CSV table of C-alpha atoms and ligand atoms in Angstrom, one decimal:
chain,number,residue,atom,x,y,z
A,281,MET,CA,-7.4,1.3,24.3
A,282,THR,CA,-3.8,0.6,26.0
A,283,ASN,CA,-1.5,-1.9,25.3
A,284,ALA,CA,0.9,-2.9,28.7
A,285,ASN,CA,4.1,-4.0,26.4
A,286,PRO,CA,4.0,-2.5,22.9
A,287,LEU,CA,5.5,-3.8,20.0
A,288,VAL,CA,9.1,-1.3,20.5
A,289,ASP,CA,12.3,-2.1,18.6
A,290,SER,CA,15.6,-1.1,19.6
A,291,PHE,CA,15.0,2.3,18.2
A,292,GLY,CA,12.4,3.3,20.5
A,293,ARG,CA,9.8,2.9,17.4
A,294,VAL,CA,6.7,1.3,18.1
A,295,HIS,CA,4.6,-0.7,15.5
A,296,ASP,CA,0.7,0.0,15.6
A,297,ASN,CA,0.4,-1.4,12.1
A,298,LEU,CA,0.0,-3.8,9.9
A,299,ARG,CA,-0.4,-4.8,6.1
A,300,VAL,CA,-1.6,-8.0,5.0
A,301,SER,CA,-1.4,-8.8,1.5
A,302,VAL,CA,-3.8,-11.3,0.7
A,303,THR,CA,-2.3,-12.2,-2.4
A,304,ASP,CA,0.3,-12.2,-4.9
A,305,ARG,CA,-1.9,-12.1,-8.9
A,306,CYS,CA,-3.4,-9.3,-9.8
A,307,ASN,CA,-5.8,-8.1,-13.3
A,308,ILE,CA,-3.2,-5.8,-15.0
A,309,ARG,CA,0.3,-5.2,-14.5
A,310,CYS,CA,2.3,-1.7,-13.1
A,311,PHE,CA,5.5,-2.1,-15.0
A,312,TYR,CA,7.0,-0.8,-11.1
A,313,CYS,CA,6.1,-3.4,-10.1
A,314,MET,CA,5.3,-6.6,-11.9
A,315,PRO,CA,6.7,-7.6,-15.6
A,316,GLU,CA,4.8,-7.3,-18.3
A,317,THR,CA,4.8,-11.7,-18.2
A,318,GLY,CA,6.1,-14.9,-17.8
A,319,VAL,CA,4.4,-13.5,-13.8
A,320,GLU,CA,5.6,-16.9,-10.9
A,321,PHE,CA,2.7,-16.1,-8.9
A,322,VAL,CA,2.8,-18.1,-5.2
A,323,GLU,CA,1.3,-21.7,-5.5
A,324,ARG,CA,-2.5,-21.1,-3.8
A,325,SER,CA,-1.8,-24.2,-1.3
A,326,GLN,CA,1.2,-21.7,0.0
A,327,ILE,CA,-1.6,-18.9,0.3
A,328,LEU,CA,-2.8,-17.7,4.0
A,329,ASP,CA,-6.9,-18.7,4.1
A,330,PHE,CA,-9.1,-16.6,5.5
A,331,GLU,CA,-8.7,-18.4,9.1
A,332,GLU,CA,-4.6,-17.5,9.5
A,333,ILE,CA,-4.8,-14.5,8.0
A,334,GLU,CA,-7.7,-13.3,11.5
A,335,ARG,CA,-5.6,-16.3,13.5
A,336,PHE,CA,-2.5,-13.6,13.0
A,337,VAL,CA,-3.1,-10.0,12.6
A,338,ARG,CA,-5.9,-11.0,16.3
A,339,VAL,CA,-2.3,-12.5,17.4
A,340,ALA,CA,-1.0,-8.7,16.9
A,341,VAL,CA,-4.0,-7.2,17.6
A,342,GLY,CA,-3.3,-8.3,21.4
A,343,MET,CA,0.3,-6.9,20.9
A,344,GLY,CA,-0.3,-3.4,20.1
A,345,ILE,CA,-1.7,-4.1,16.3
A,346,ARG,CA,-4.3,-0.9,15.7
A,347,LYS,CA,-4.7,0.6,12.3
A,348,LEU,CA,-4.9,-2.8,9.4
A,349,ARG,CA,-4.8,-1.8,5.5
A,350,VAL,CA,-5.2,-5.3,3.8
A,351,THR,CA,-3.3,-5.5,0.2
A,352,GLY,CA,-1.8,-7.7,-2.5
A,353,GLY,CA,-1.0,-8.2,-4.8
A,354,GLU,CA,-4.6,-6.6,-5.9
A,355,PRO,CA,-6.5,-7.7,-3.2
A,356,LEU,CA,-10.3,-8.2,-4.7
A,357,VAL,CA,-8.9,-10.6,-7.2
A,358,ARG,CA,-9.2,-12.9,-3.8
A,359,ARG,CA,-12.3,-14.6,-4.1
A,360,ASP,CA,-14.8,-13.4,-1.0
A,361,LEU,CA,-12.8,-10.6,0.0
A,362,PRO,CA,-15.8,-8.7,1.5
A,363,VAL,CA,-16.4,-12.1,3.9
A,364,LEU,CA,-12.9,-12.4,5.5
A,365,ILE,CA,-12.9,-7.8,5.5
A,366,ARG,CA,-16.3,-7.9,8.1
A,367,ARG,CA,-14.1,-10.6,10.3
A,368,LEU,CA,-11.3,-8.4,10.3
A,369,ALA,CA,-13.1,-5.8,11.0
A,370,ALA,CA,-15.6,-7.5,13.8
A,371,ILE,CA,-12.1,-7.7,15.6
A,372,PRO,CA,-11.8,-5.7,18.7
A,373,GLY,CA,-8.9,-3.4,19.2
A,374,ILE,CA,-8.9,-3.0,15.8
A,375,GLU,CA,-9.2,1.6,14.8
A,376,ASP,CA,-9.1,1.9,11.4
A,377,LEU,CA,-9.2,-1.0,8.9
A,378,ALA,CA,-8.4,0.6,5.0
A,379,LEU,CA,-8.2,-1.5,2.0
A,380,THR,CA,-5.7,-0.7,-0.7
A,381,THR,CA,-6.7,-1.3,-4.8
A,382,ASN,CA,-6.4,-1.2,-8.7
A,383,GLY,CA,-10.5,-0.2,-8.6
A,384,VAL,CA,-10.9,-2.4,-11.9
A,385,LEU,CA,-13.1,-4.1,-10.0
A,386,LEU,CA,-14.8,-1.7,-7.5
A,387,GLU,CA,-17.1,-1.0,-9.3
A,388,GLU,CA,-18.4,-5.1,-8.3
A,389,PHE,CA,-17.2,-4.5,-5.0
A,390,ALA,CA,-17.9,-1.4,-3.3
A,391,GLN,CA,-21.5,-2.1,-2.0
A,392,PRO,CA,-20.0,-5.8,-0.5
A,393,LEU,CA,-16.6,-3.8,0.9
A,394,PHE,CA,-19.3,-1.1,2.2
A,395,ASP,CA,-21.6,-3.8,3.4
A,396,ALA,CA,-18.9,-5.5,5.7
A,397,GLY,CA,-17.8,-2.8,7.2
A,398,LEU,CA,-15.2,-1.1,5.4
A,399,ARG,CA,-14.9,2.6,5.4
A,400,ARG,CA,-11.1,3.7,3.5
A,401,LEU,CA,-10.4,3.1,0.0
A,402,ASN,CA,-6.9,4.2,-1.6
A,403,VAL,CA,-7.3,4.0,-4.7
A,404,HIS,CA,-4.5,3.9,-7.7
A,405,ILE,CA,-4.3,5.3,-10.5
A,406,ASP,CA,-2.2,7.7,-12.3
A,407,THR,CA,-3.4,9.3,-14.8
A,408,LEU,CA,-6.5,10.1,-16.7
A,409,ASP,CA,-5.2,9.4,-20.0
A,410,ARG,CA,-6.2,6.2,-21.5
A,411,ALA,CA,-3.5,5.3,-23.6
A,412,ARG,CA,-0.6,6.3,-21.0
A,413,PHE,CA,-3.5,3.9,-18.4
A,414,GLU,CA,-2.6,1.8,-21.0
A,415,GLN,CA,1.2,1.9,-21.7
A,416,ILE,CA,1.3,1.4,-17.8
A,417,THR,CA,-0.4,-0.7,-16.5
A,418,ARG,CA,-0.2,-3.4,-19.4
A,419,ARG,CA,-4.5,-2.7,-20.2
A,420,ASP,CA,-6.9,-1.0,-20.7
A,421,ASP,CA,-8.8,-0.4,-18.0
A,422,LEU,CA,-9.3,3.2,-17.0
A,423,GLY,CA,-13.5,3.5,-17.4
A,424,ARG,CA,-14.2,1.0,-15.3
A,425,VAL,CA,-11.7,1.9,-13.1
A,426,LEU,CA,-13.4,5.9,-12.8
A,427,ARG,CA,-16.9,4.4,-12.4
A,428,GLY,CA,-15.2,2.1,-9.2
A,429,LEU,CA,-14.0,5.6,-8.1
A,430,ALA,CA,-17.2,6.5,-9.2
A,431,THR,CA,-19.5,3.8,-7.3
A,432,ALA,CA,-17.6,3.7,-4.2
A,433,LYS,CA,-18.4,7.5,-3.7
A,434,ARG,CA,-22.3,6.5,-3.9
A,435,VAL,CA,-22.0,4.0,-2.0
A,436,GLY,CA,-21.2,6.4,1.8
A,437,PHE,CA,-16.9,5.5,0.6
A,438,THR,CA,-16.4,9.1,1.9
A,439,ARG,CA,-11.6,10.3,2.4
A,440,ILE,CA,-10.8,8.2,-0.5
A,441,LYS,CA,-7.4,7.9,-0.7
A,442,LEU,CA,-5.1,8.6,-4.7
A,443,ASN,CA,-2.3,6.1,-4.8
A,444,ALA,CA,0.4,7.8,-7.8
A,445,VAL,CA,3.0,6.6,-8.4
A,446,ALA,CA,5.4,9.0,-9.6
A,447,VAL,CA,8.1,8.5,-12.0
A,448,LYS,CA,10.1,10.8,-13.9
A,449,ASN,CA,9.6,11.9,-17.9
A,450,LEU,CA,7.0,9.8,-17.9
A,451,VAL,CA,3.8,11.7,-15.9
A,452,GLU,CA,4.2,15.2,-15.2
A,453,ALA,CA,1.9,16.1,-17.8
A,454,ASP,CA,-1.0,14.1,-15.7
A,455,ILE,CA,0.9,15.5,-12.0
A,456,VAL,CA,-1.7,18.4,-12.3
A,457,PRO,CA,-4.8,17.4,-14.0
A,458,LEU,CA,-5.1,13.8,-11.6
A,459,ALA,CA,-5.1,16.6,-9.4
A,460,ARG,CA,-8.0,18.7,-10.8
A,461,TYR,CA,-9.6,15.0,-10.4
A,462,ALA,CA,-9.3,14.7,-7.6
A,463,ARG,CA,-10.1,18.3,-5.9
A,464,GLU,CA,-13.6,18.6,-7.8
A,465,ASN,CA,-15.2,14.4,-6.2
A,466,GLY,CA,-13.5,15.4,-2.4
A,467,PHE,CA,-11.2,12.8,-3.2
A,468,GLU,CA,-7.2,13.5,-2.1
A,469,VAL,CA,-3.9,12.0,-4.0
A,470,ARG,CA,-0.6,11.1,-2.4
A,471,TYR,CA,1.9,11.1,-5.3
A,472,ILE,CA,3.8,7.8,-4.4
A,473,GLU,CA,7.9,8.3,-6.1
A,474,PHE,CA,9.1,5.0,-7.9
A,475,MET,CA,10.7,3.4,-5.6
A,476,PRO,CA,12.9,0.4,-6.1
A,477,LEU,CA,11.0,-2.8,-6.1
A,478,ASP,CA,10.2,-3.2,-10.1
A,479,ALA,CA,10.5,-6.8,-10.9
A,480,GLN,CA,13.2,-6.0,-13.8
A,481,ASN,CA,14.9,-3.6,-11.9
A,482,LEU,CA,14.6,-0.3,-14.8
A,483,TRP,CA,14.8,1.4,-11.0
A,484,ASP,CA,17.6,4.1,-10.8
A,485,ARG,CA,17.3,7.4,-9.0
A,486,GLY,CA,16.9,9.3,-11.8
A,487,LYS,CA,13.9,8.3,-12.7
A,488,VAL,CA,12.1,9.5,-9.5
A,489,LEU,CA,10.1,12.2,-10.2
A,490,LEU,CA,10.7,14.2,-7.0
A,491,ALA,CA,7.7,15.0,-4.5
A,492,ASP,CA,9.0,19.4,-4.1
A,493,ASP,CA,9.0,19.1,-8.1
A,494,MET,CA,5.3,18.1,-7.7
A,495,ILE,CA,4.3,20.3,-5.5
A,496,ALA,CA,6.1,23.5,-7.6
A,497,GLN,CA,4.5,22.5,-10.8
A,498,LEU,CA,1.5,22.3,-8.3
A,499,SER,CA,0.9,25.9,-6.4
A,500,ARG,CA,2.0,26.9,-9.6
A,501,GLU,CA,-0.2,25.8,-12.0
A,502,ILE,CA,-3.4,25.1,-9.5
A,503,SER,CA,-3.4,27.2,-5.8
A,504,PRO,CA,-0.1,27.5,-3.3
A,505,LEU,CA,0.4,24.5,-1.6
A,506,ALA,CA,1.8,24.9,1.7
A,507,PRO,CA,3.2,22.0,5.1
A,508,VAL,CA,0.2,21.1,7.3
A,509,PRO,CA,0.7,19.1,10.4
A,510,ASP,CA,-0.7,15.0,10.6
A,511,PRO,CA,-2.7,14.1,12.5
A,512,ASP,CA,-0.5,10.8,12.7
A,513,PRO,CA,3.2,12.6,13.0
A,514,ARG,CA,3.9,8.4,11.8
A,515,ALA,CA,2.4,8.0,8.7
A,516,PRO,CA,4.3,8.4,5.7
A,517,ALA,CA,3.3,11.2,3.1
A,518,SER,CA,4.2,14.8,3.5
A,519,GLU,CA,0.1,16.4,4.0
A,520,TYR,CA,0.0,19.7,1.9
A,521,ALA,CA,-3.3,22.4,2.0
A,522,TYR,CA,-4.4,24.0,-0.8
A,523,ALA,CA,-4.2,27.4,-0.6
A,524,ASP,CA,-7.4,27.7,-2.1
A,525,GLY,CA,-9.2,25.7,0.5
A,526,GLY,CA,-9.3,23.7,-2.1
A,527,GLY,CA,-8.2,20.4,-0.1
A,528,MET,CA,-5.4,18.7,0.5
A,529,VAL,CA,-2.5,16.3,-1.3
A,530,GLY,CA,-0.3,13.4,0.0
A,531,PHE,CA,3.5,13.2,-0.8
A,532,ILE,CA,5.0,9.8,0.3
A,533,ALA,CA,8.9,11.4,-0.9
A,534,SER,CA,10.1,7.3,-0.1
A,535,VAL,CA,13.4,8.3,-1.6
A,536,SER,CA,14.0,12.3,-1.7
A,537,ARG,CA,12.8,12.4,2.3
A,538,PRO,CA,13.0,8.4,3.6
A,539,PHE,CA,11.1,8.1,6.7
A,540,CYS,CA,12.4,5.5,8.2
A,541,LEU,CA,12.8,7.5,11.7
A,542,ASN,CA,8.6,7.6,12.6
A,543,CYS,CA,8.1,4.2,11.3
A,544,ASN,CA,5.3,2.4,12.9
A,545,ARG,CA,5.0,-0.3,9.8
A,546,LEU,CA,4.9,-4.2,10.2
A,547,ARG,CA,4.4,-6.5,6.9
A,548,LEU,CA,3.1,-10.0,6.1
A,549,THR,CA,3.2,-11.3,2.7
A,550,ALA,CA,0.2,-13.2,0.8
A,551,ASP,CA,2.4,-16.8,1.5
A,552,GLY,CA,2.6,-15.8,5.1
A,553,HIS,CA,5.9,-14.0,5.7
A,554,LEU,CA,6.7,-11.5,8.2
A,555,ARG,CA,8.8,-8.7,7.2
A,556,TYR,CA,9.5,-5.6,9.1
A,557,CYS,CA,10.4,-3.1,6.7
A,558,LEU,CA,9.4,-2.6,2.5
A,559,PHE,CA,12.6,-3.4,1.7
A,560,ALA,CA,13.8,-6.4,4.1
A,561,ILE,CA,16.0,-8.7,2.7
A,562,GLU,CA,15.7,-11.1,5.8
A,563,GLU,CA,11.9,-12.4,7.0
A,564,ASP,CA,10.5,-14.3,9.4
A,565,ASP,CA,7.8,-17.3,8.6
A,566,VAL,CA,5.0,-17.1,9.9
A,567,LYS,CA,3.2,-19.9,8.3
A,568,ALA,CA,4.9,-22.3,8.7
A,569,LEU,CA,5.2,-21.8,12.6
A,570,MET,CA,1.6,-21.4,12.5
A,571,ARG,CA,0.7,-24.5,10.0
A,572,SER,CA,2.6,-26.2,12.3
A,573,GLY,CA,0.4,-26.6,14.5
A,574,ALA,CA,1.8,-23.8,17.2
A,575,PRO,CA,0.4,-22.1,20.1
A,576,ASP,CA,-0.2,-17.9,19.8
A,577,GLU,CA,2.1,-17.8,22.1
A,578,GLU,CA,4.7,-18.9,19.8
A,579,ILE,CA,3.9,-16.6,17.3
A,580,ALA,CA,4.1,-13.3,19.7
A,581,ALA,CA,7.4,-14.7,19.9
A,582,LEU,CA,8.1,-14.8,16.7
A,583,VAL,CA,6.6,-11.1,16.0
A,584,ARG,CA,8.4,-9.6,18.5
A,585,ARG,CA,11.3,-10.8,17.9
A,586,ASN,CA,11.0,-9.6,13.9
A,587,VAL,CA,10.1,-6.2,15.8
A,588,ALA,CA,13.0,-6.8,17.6
A,589,GLY,CA,15.6,-7.3,15.0
A,590,LYS,CA,14.6,-4.2,13.2
A,591,TRP,CA,17.2,-1.8,10.9
A,592,GLU,CA,17.7,2.0,11.4
A,593,GLY,CA,15.6,2.1,8.0
A,594,HIS,CA,16.5,1.4,4.2
A,595,GLU,CA,19.4,2.7,2.7
A,596,ILE,CA,18.1,3.7,-1.4
A,597,ASN,CA,20.4,7.3,-1.1
A,598,SER,CA,23.6,5.2,-0.1
A,599,THR,CA,26.0,2.5,-2.3
A,600,LYS,CA,24.9,0.4,-0.3
A,601,PHE,CA,20.9,0.1,-1.1
A,602,VAL,CA,19.9,-3.4,-2.1
A,603,ALA,CA,17.2,-3.9,-3.7
A,604,PRO,CA,14.7,-7.2,-1.7
A,605,PRO,CA,14.6,-9.9,-3.9
A,606,ARG,CA,10.5,-10.0,-3.8
A,607,PRO,CA,9.1,-6.8,-6.0
A,608,MET,CA,6.1,-4.8,-4.9
A,609,TYR,CA,3.6,-7.8,-6.5
A,610,SER,CA,5.0,-9.6,-4.0
A,611,ILE,CA,5.5,-8.2,-1.3
A,612,GLY,CA,2.1,-6.0,-0.2
A,613,GLY,CA,3.1,-2.2,-1.0
B,267,SAM,N1,-2.9,-3.4,-6.6
B,267,SAM,C1,-3.1,-2.5,-5.2
B,267,SAM,C2,-2.6,-0.9,-5.9
B,267,SAM,O1,-2.6,-1.2,-6.8
B,267,SAM,O2,-2.9,-0.3,-5.6
B,267,SAM,C3,-2.3,-2.9,-3.9
B,267,SAM,C4,-0.6,-3.0,-4.0
B,267,SAM,S1,-0.3,-2.0,-5.2
B,267,SAM,C5,1.3,-3.3,-4.7
B,267,SAM,C6,0.1,-1.1,-4.2
B,267,SAM,C7,1.0,0.2,-4.2
B,267,SAM,O3,2.2,0.3,-4.9
B,267,SAM,C8,0.2,0.8,-5.1
B,267,SAM,O4,-0.7,2.0,-5.1
B,267,SAM,C9,1.0,2.0,-6.1
B,267,SAM,O5,0.2,3.1,-5.9
B,267,SAM,C10,2.1,1.1,-5.1
B,267,SAM,N2,3.1,0.9,-6.3
B,267,SAM,C11,3.6,-0.5,-6.8
B,267,SAM,N3,4.8,-0.4,-7.0
B,267,SAM,C12,6.1,0.8,-6.6
B,267,SAM,C13,7.1,1.2,-7.3
B,267,SAM,N4,7.9,0.8,-7.5
B,267,SAM,N5,7.1,2.1,-6.1
B,267,SAM,C14,6.5,3.1,-5.3
B,267,SAM,N6,5.3,2.4,-5.0
B,267,SAM,C15,4.6,1.8,-6.0
B,268,SF4,FE1,-1.2,-4.9,-9.8
B,268,SF4,FE2,-0.9,-2.8,-7.5
B,268,SF4,FE3,1.3,-3.6,-9.1
B,268,SF4,FE4,-0.4,-2.5,-10.2
B,268,SF4,S1,1.0,-2.1,-8.5
B,268,SF4,S2,0.2,-4.3,-10.6
B,268,SF4,S3,-1.9,-2.7,-9.7
B,268,SF4,S4,0.4,-5.3,-7.6
């Protein structure tokens, strides 16, 4: 489907990718995303309902959005998520619908999600070591995530991706076992450099396990890795293939190789705010507009304004960097 009037920002970047967060709540507490205790969640009445989410997505699809990712917080703690997935999957014009989850509830939800039309899953797992999983997430749920992955595979999900956050002096011993597990199961790992989006301001550059170091480690200990061109050059991950034919691995190197120049993404938070960047400081209040009775044209105009005002890129590597006021769980990763 072509679009006569695409969503283009002032740097010529066409936006066709939307991430919708359906909740800021979560059933685990990864330290790089949430504090251990005392998290203040948005009141339920301030979270977009399914009608509002679907309406916004339809408007966005009318403006050229083709790829949609549902995320959170933990999307599977949102009641009746498969009902929303079915509604989103039925919107004409969506060419790619994906879900990012921590996998804790996947054993229960893999089948209903598949039946609702979902075909693409990213499951967040940093380690296969039970103690380290608990250290990172402050919950003893590794077994549930592994069972969830096995169930997802059994019900028919293919191309499952594993999201692993790369934190220095913490997960070095997990990189290779996770890669081996993925190769054995036909999954593809995405190692994500730790980004400054944690709720407790723990981040500093020295705590980032860099893509180059992981590529060297995997090449040494498993099989040499060579870069492969991604079919979608605007995708955030740099893709690599193992020389022994054992599949692919991706690196989201937001810190060491920022990919802002190719950014095609917008984000809608669970409380209905539109953001043109994970690290944006400003956002637009879509929910207030919708709840004031505004017609679709006004929502579309707000989307266009948001994109028009998009900055060139984040400044993680500069002294000018200011961390966004919302941590990861509240933005939607
Ligand atoms: N709860 C789901 C999950 O964990 O996949 C979806 C939301 S979570 C915010 C989305 C992704 O963000 C996770 O897969 C995790 O890998 C990533 N993430 C969270 N905090 C991060 C951080 N500070 N730096 C890099 N990636 C992070
Ligand atoms: Fe929850 Fe995902 Fe954040 Fe971990 S990264 S605390 S699973 S929202």
